[in-house]
XYZ file of C-alpha atoms in Angstrom:
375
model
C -35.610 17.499 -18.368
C -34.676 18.700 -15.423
C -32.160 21.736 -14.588
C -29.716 22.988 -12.022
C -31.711 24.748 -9.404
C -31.980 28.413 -9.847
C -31.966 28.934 -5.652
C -28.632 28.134 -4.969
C -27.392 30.329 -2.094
C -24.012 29.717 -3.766
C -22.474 31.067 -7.407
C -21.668 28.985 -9.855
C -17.952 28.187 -10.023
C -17.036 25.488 -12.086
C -13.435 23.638 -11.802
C -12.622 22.607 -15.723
C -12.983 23.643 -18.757
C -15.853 21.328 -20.530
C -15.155 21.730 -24.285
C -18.212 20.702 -26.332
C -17.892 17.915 -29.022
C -19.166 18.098 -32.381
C -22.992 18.285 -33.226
C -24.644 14.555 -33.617
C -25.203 13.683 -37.699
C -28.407 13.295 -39.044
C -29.154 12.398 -42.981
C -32.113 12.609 -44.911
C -33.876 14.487 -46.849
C -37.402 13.651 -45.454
C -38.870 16.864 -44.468
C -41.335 15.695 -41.813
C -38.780 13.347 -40.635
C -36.715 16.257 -39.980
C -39.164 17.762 -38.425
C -39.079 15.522 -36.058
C -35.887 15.352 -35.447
C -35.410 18.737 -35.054
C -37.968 18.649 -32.097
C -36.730 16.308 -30.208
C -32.998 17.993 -30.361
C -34.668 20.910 -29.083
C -35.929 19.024 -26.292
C -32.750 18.095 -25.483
C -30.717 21.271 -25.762
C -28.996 20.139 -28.885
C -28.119 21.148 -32.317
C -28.420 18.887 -34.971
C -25.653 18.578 -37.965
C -27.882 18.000 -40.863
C -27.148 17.075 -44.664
C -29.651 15.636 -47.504
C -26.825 13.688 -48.918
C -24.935 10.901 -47.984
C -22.001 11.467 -49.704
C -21.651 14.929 -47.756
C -20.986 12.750 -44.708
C -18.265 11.349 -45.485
C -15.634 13.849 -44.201
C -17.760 14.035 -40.557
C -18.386 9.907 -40.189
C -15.832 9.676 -38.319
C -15.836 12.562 -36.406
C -19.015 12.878 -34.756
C -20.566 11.947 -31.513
C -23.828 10.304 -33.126
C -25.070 9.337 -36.744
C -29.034 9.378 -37.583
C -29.599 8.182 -40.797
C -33.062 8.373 -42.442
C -34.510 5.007 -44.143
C -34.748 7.284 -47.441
C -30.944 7.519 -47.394
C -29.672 4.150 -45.767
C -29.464 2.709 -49.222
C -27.395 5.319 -50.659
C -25.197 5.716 -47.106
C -24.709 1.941 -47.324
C -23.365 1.854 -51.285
C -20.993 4.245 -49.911
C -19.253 1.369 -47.562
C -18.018 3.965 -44.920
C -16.202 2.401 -41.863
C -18.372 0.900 -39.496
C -18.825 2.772 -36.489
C -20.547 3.284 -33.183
C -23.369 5.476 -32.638
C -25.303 4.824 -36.079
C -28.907 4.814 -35.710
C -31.717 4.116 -38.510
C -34.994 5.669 -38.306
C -37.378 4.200 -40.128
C -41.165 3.424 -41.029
C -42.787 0.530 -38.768
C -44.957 -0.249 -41.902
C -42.116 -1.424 -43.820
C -40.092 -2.971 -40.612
C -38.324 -6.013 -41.930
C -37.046 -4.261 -45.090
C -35.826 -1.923 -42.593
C -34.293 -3.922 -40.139
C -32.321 -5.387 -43.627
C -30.919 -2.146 -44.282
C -29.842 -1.075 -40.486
C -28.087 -4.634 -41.288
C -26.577 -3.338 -44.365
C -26.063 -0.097 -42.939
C -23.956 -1.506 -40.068
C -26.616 0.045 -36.959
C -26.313 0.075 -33.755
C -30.000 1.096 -33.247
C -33.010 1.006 -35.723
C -35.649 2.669 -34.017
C -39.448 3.721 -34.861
C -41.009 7.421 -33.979
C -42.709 8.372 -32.314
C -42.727 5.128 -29.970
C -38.881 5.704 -29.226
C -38.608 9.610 -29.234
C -38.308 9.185 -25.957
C -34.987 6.847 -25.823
C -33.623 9.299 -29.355
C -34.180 12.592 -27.229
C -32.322 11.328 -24.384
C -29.341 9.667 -26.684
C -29.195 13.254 -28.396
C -28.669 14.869 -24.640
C -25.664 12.041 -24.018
C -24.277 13.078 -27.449
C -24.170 16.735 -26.941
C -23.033 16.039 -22.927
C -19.661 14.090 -24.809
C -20.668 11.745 -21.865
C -21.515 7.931 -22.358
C -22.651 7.033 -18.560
C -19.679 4.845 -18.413
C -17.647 6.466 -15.382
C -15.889 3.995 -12.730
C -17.435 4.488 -9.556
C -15.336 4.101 -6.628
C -16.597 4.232 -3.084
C -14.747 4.539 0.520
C -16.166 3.853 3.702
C -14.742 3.837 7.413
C -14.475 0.931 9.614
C -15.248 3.282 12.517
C -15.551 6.650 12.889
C -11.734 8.349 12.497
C -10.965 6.008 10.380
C -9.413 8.042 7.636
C -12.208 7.554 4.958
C -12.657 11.188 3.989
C -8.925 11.606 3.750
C -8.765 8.318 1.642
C -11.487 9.630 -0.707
C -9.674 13.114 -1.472
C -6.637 11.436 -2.094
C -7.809 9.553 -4.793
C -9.757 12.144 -6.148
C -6.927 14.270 -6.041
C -4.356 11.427 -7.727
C -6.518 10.674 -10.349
C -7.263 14.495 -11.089
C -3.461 15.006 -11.216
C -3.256 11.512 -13.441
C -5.026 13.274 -16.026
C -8.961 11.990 -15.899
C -12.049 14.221 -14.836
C -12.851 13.180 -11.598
C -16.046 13.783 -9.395
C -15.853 13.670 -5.511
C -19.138 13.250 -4.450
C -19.504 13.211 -0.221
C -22.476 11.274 1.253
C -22.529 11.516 4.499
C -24.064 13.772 5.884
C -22.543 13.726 9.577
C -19.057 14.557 7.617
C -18.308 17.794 8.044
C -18.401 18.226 4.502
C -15.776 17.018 1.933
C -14.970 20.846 0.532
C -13.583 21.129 3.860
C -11.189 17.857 3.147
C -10.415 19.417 0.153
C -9.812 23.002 0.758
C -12.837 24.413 -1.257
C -15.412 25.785 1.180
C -14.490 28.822 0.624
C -14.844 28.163 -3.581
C -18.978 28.943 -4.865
C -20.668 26.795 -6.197
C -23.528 23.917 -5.432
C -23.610 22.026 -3.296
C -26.299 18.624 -2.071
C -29.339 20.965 -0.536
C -29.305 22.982 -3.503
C -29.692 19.286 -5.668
C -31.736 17.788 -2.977
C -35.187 18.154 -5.515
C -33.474 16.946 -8.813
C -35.865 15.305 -10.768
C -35.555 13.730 -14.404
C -32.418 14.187 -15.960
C -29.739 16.231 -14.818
C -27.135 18.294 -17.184
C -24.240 16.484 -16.761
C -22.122 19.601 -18.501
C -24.257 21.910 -16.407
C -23.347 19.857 -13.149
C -19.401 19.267 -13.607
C -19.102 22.833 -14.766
C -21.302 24.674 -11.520
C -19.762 22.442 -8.594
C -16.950 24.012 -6.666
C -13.498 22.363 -6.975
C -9.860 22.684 -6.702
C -6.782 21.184 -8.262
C -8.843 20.355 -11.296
C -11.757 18.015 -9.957
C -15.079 19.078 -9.131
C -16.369 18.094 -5.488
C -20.187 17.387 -4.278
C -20.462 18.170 -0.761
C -22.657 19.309 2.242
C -23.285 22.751 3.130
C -23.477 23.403 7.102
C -27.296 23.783 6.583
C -30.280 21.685 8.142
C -30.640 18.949 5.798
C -29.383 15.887 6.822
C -31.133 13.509 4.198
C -31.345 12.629 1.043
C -34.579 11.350 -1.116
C -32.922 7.893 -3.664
C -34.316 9.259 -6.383
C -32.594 12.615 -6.427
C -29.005 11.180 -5.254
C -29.581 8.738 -8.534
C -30.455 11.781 -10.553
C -27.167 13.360 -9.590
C -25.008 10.844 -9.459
C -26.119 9.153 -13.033
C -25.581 13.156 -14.541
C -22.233 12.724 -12.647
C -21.163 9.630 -14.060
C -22.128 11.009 -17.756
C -19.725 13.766 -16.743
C -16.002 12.467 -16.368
C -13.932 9.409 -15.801
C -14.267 8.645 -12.110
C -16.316 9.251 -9.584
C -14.978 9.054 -5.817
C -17.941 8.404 -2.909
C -17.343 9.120 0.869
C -19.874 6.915 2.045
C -21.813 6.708 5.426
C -21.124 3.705 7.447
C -24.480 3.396 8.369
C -25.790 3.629 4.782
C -29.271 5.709 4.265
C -31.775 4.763 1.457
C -29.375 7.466 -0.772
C -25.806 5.891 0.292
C -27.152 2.260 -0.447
C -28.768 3.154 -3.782
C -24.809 4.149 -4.532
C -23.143 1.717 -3.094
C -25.160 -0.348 -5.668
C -23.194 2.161 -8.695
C -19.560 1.081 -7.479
C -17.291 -1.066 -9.135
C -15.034 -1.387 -5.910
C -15.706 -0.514 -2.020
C -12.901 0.226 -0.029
C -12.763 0.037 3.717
C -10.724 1.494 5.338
C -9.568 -0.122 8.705
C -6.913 0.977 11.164
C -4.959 -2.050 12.346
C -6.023 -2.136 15.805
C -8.352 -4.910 17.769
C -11.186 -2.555 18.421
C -11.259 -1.042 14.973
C -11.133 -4.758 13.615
C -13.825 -5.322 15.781
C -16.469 -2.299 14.980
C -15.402 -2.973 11.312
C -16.897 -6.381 11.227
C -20.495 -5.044 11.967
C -19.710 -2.237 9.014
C -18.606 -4.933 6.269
C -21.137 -7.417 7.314
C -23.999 -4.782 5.842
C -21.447 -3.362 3.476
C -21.011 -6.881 1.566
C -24.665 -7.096 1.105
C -24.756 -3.885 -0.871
C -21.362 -4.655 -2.788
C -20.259 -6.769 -4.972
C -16.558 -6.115 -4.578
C -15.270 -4.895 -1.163
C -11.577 -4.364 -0.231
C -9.814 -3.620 2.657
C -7.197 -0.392 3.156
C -5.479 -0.497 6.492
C -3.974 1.961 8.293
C -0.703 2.238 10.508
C 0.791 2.088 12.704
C -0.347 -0.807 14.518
C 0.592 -0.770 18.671
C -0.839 -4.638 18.066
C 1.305 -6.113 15.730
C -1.589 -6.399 13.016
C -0.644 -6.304 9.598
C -2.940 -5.606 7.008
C -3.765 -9.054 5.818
C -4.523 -9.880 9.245
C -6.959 -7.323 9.705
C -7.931 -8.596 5.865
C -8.368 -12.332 7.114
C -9.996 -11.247 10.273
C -12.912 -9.728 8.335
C -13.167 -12.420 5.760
C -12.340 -9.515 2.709
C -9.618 -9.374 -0.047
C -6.500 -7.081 1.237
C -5.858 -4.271 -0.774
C -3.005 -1.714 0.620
C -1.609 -0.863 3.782
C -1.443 3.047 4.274
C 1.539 4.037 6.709
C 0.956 7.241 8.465
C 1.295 10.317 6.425
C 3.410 13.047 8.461
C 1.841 16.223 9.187
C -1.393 15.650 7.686
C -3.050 16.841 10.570
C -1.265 19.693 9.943
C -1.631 20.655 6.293
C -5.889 19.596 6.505
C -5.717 22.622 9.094
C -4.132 24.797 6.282
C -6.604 24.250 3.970
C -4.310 21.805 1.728
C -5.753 18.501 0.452
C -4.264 15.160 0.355
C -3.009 13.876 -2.339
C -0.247 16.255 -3.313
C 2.967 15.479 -1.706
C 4.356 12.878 -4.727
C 6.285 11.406 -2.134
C 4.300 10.846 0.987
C 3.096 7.070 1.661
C -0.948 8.499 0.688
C -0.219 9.455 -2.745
C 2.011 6.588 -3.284
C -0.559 4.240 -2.139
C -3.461 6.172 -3.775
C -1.394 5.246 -7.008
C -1.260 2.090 -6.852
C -5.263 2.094 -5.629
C -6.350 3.442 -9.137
C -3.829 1.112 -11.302
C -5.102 -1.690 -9.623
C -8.488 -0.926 -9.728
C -8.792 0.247 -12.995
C -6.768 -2.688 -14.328
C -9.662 -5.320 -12.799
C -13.015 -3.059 -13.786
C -11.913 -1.091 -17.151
C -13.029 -2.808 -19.908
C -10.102 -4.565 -22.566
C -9.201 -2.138 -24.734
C -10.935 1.214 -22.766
């Protein structure tokens, strides 16, 4: 497993409050089964909830992150006709299989799984458990048409709306050429870590440990750049990261590059939506066409933000139309944003300025076509 890097030239400062859930379930009353067990929880960083009988479970069923029921109890657990739940896995003997795959039936399973060939899939289901994290985050990207385009203000915004909406949000800045997103935000002077201290993640990341040492402000945490040397990013430690990231709230914002590296196009890949942002002007239209023409290779749904005002007469389904991609919002100018970014203060605040207002609607609409029924 891997772990936040010791090095950083920055303290820890985390922006929320991560409360831990309850302890994952497990029921038997095989010793060396338990012994097991015990191991791999170990290996993960987790404690383990443990009772010999199944009627002790009862008051916790419903309560707890993750069930692990031992084949020597699934009988008794099953006579007992709790609710069915998520999160119940069977462990059992692979000598005895089908009778076993009968009572993960009976037992109302999600999993039924056989050690040690799937110690490695249990250990990293206890880590998810303990984390309170299922992996299932929305992952929202924002790119520029051209450079200026208002991307990085676009990004914070969100962040910042959503934050103030009430979810955990993540603001995660790759591009490296930026200027860094803390700055957007207000936080580089706020500890914490930032990408070159990440940059040789390997495994699997803490998703607690991550959320709670990034810097932040106005309760989301942000990713950003340092104004060090490295410029790059290896794929497999941005998908370290940002999978630990996902695990670790509700939403995860991207700045992205508009020339995408191997990193940025690995992400692009983790997005539900894409949004480019465009002002409505001829010669932004026309660098934006090269930028969406590689951006709608890498994502499946692309949208267009445009931004006023327009000396052309554009309006945003024009610009829309003119690069052959679904209109989302126009964005009229924001007064004094200029301004407040040189004071340090983040979009996304002023309830009544066109951003926020826009930034709204963004997240209902977006969240309304990729959230699940019933999430």
């Amino acid at each position: 497993m891997s772990r936040i890097v010791a090095r950083s030239r920055h303290r820890p400062a985390g922006p929320v409050d991560v409360v831990p859930p309850p302890r994952p379930l497990v029921i038997t009353r095989n010793e060396v089964l338990l012994d097991d067990l015990l191991r791999l929880a170990a290996a993960a960083s987790v404690e383990l909830e443990v009772v010999g009988r199944p009627e002790s479970a009862r008051s916790r069923w419903s309560q707890v992150p993750l069930v692990v029921v031992g084949d020597d109890e699934a009988d008794t657990l099953a006579a007992l006709s709790l609710p069915r739940r998520p999160g119940v896995l069977l462990i059992g003997d692979s000598d005895d299989g089908a009778r076993v795959w009968r009572r993960g039936v009976a037992l109302g399973a999600e999993q039924v799984l056989f050690l040690p060939d799937d110690e490695s899939w249990l250990t990293g289901r206890f880590a998810d458990a303990a984390e309170g994290g299922d992996g299932e985050a929305l992952v929202l990207g924002v790119m520029g048409g051209r450079g200026g385009a208002g991307a990085s203000v676009l990004a914070t915004g969100l962040a910042v709306t959503a934050s103030r909406q009430g979810m955990a949000v993540i603001l995660a800045d790759l591009d490296p050429l930026g200027g860094g997103l803390d700055l957007v935000l207000g936080a580089e002077g706020v500890t914490g870590l930032r990408w070159p201290d990440l940059a040789d993640s390997k495994g699997r990341l803490g998703a607690r440990a991550l959320r709670s040492e990034l810097p932040g402000r106005h309760g989301l945490a942000v990713l950003s750049w340092d104004r060090g040397d490295l410029l790059t990013l290896a794929p497999d430690a941005a998908d370290v990261v940002l999978a630990a990231a996902r695990r670790a709230c509700d939403l995860v914002v991207l700045d992205l590059p508009r020339w995408p590296d191997p990193a940025a196009e690995s992400a692009i890949g983790l997005c539900a939506s894409v949004l480019l942002v465009v002002p409505a002007e001829v010669r932004a239209v026309a660098a934006a066409t090269r930028v969406a023409a590689g951006l709608t290779m890498l994502a499946a749904d692309v949208r267009v933000v445009t931004r006023g005002p327009s000396s052309s007469g554009l309006s945003g389904p024009d610009v829309a139309m003119a690069l052959g991609l679904p209109f989302a919002l126009h964005l009229a100018p924001e007064p004094r944003l200029g301004v407040h970014l040189d004071r340090g203060e983040p979009p996304g605040l002023d309830d009544k300025g066109p951003l926020v207002q826009g930034c709204g609607r963004l997240i209902e609409t977006i969240l309304r076509d990729h959230r699940p029924v019933g999430a």
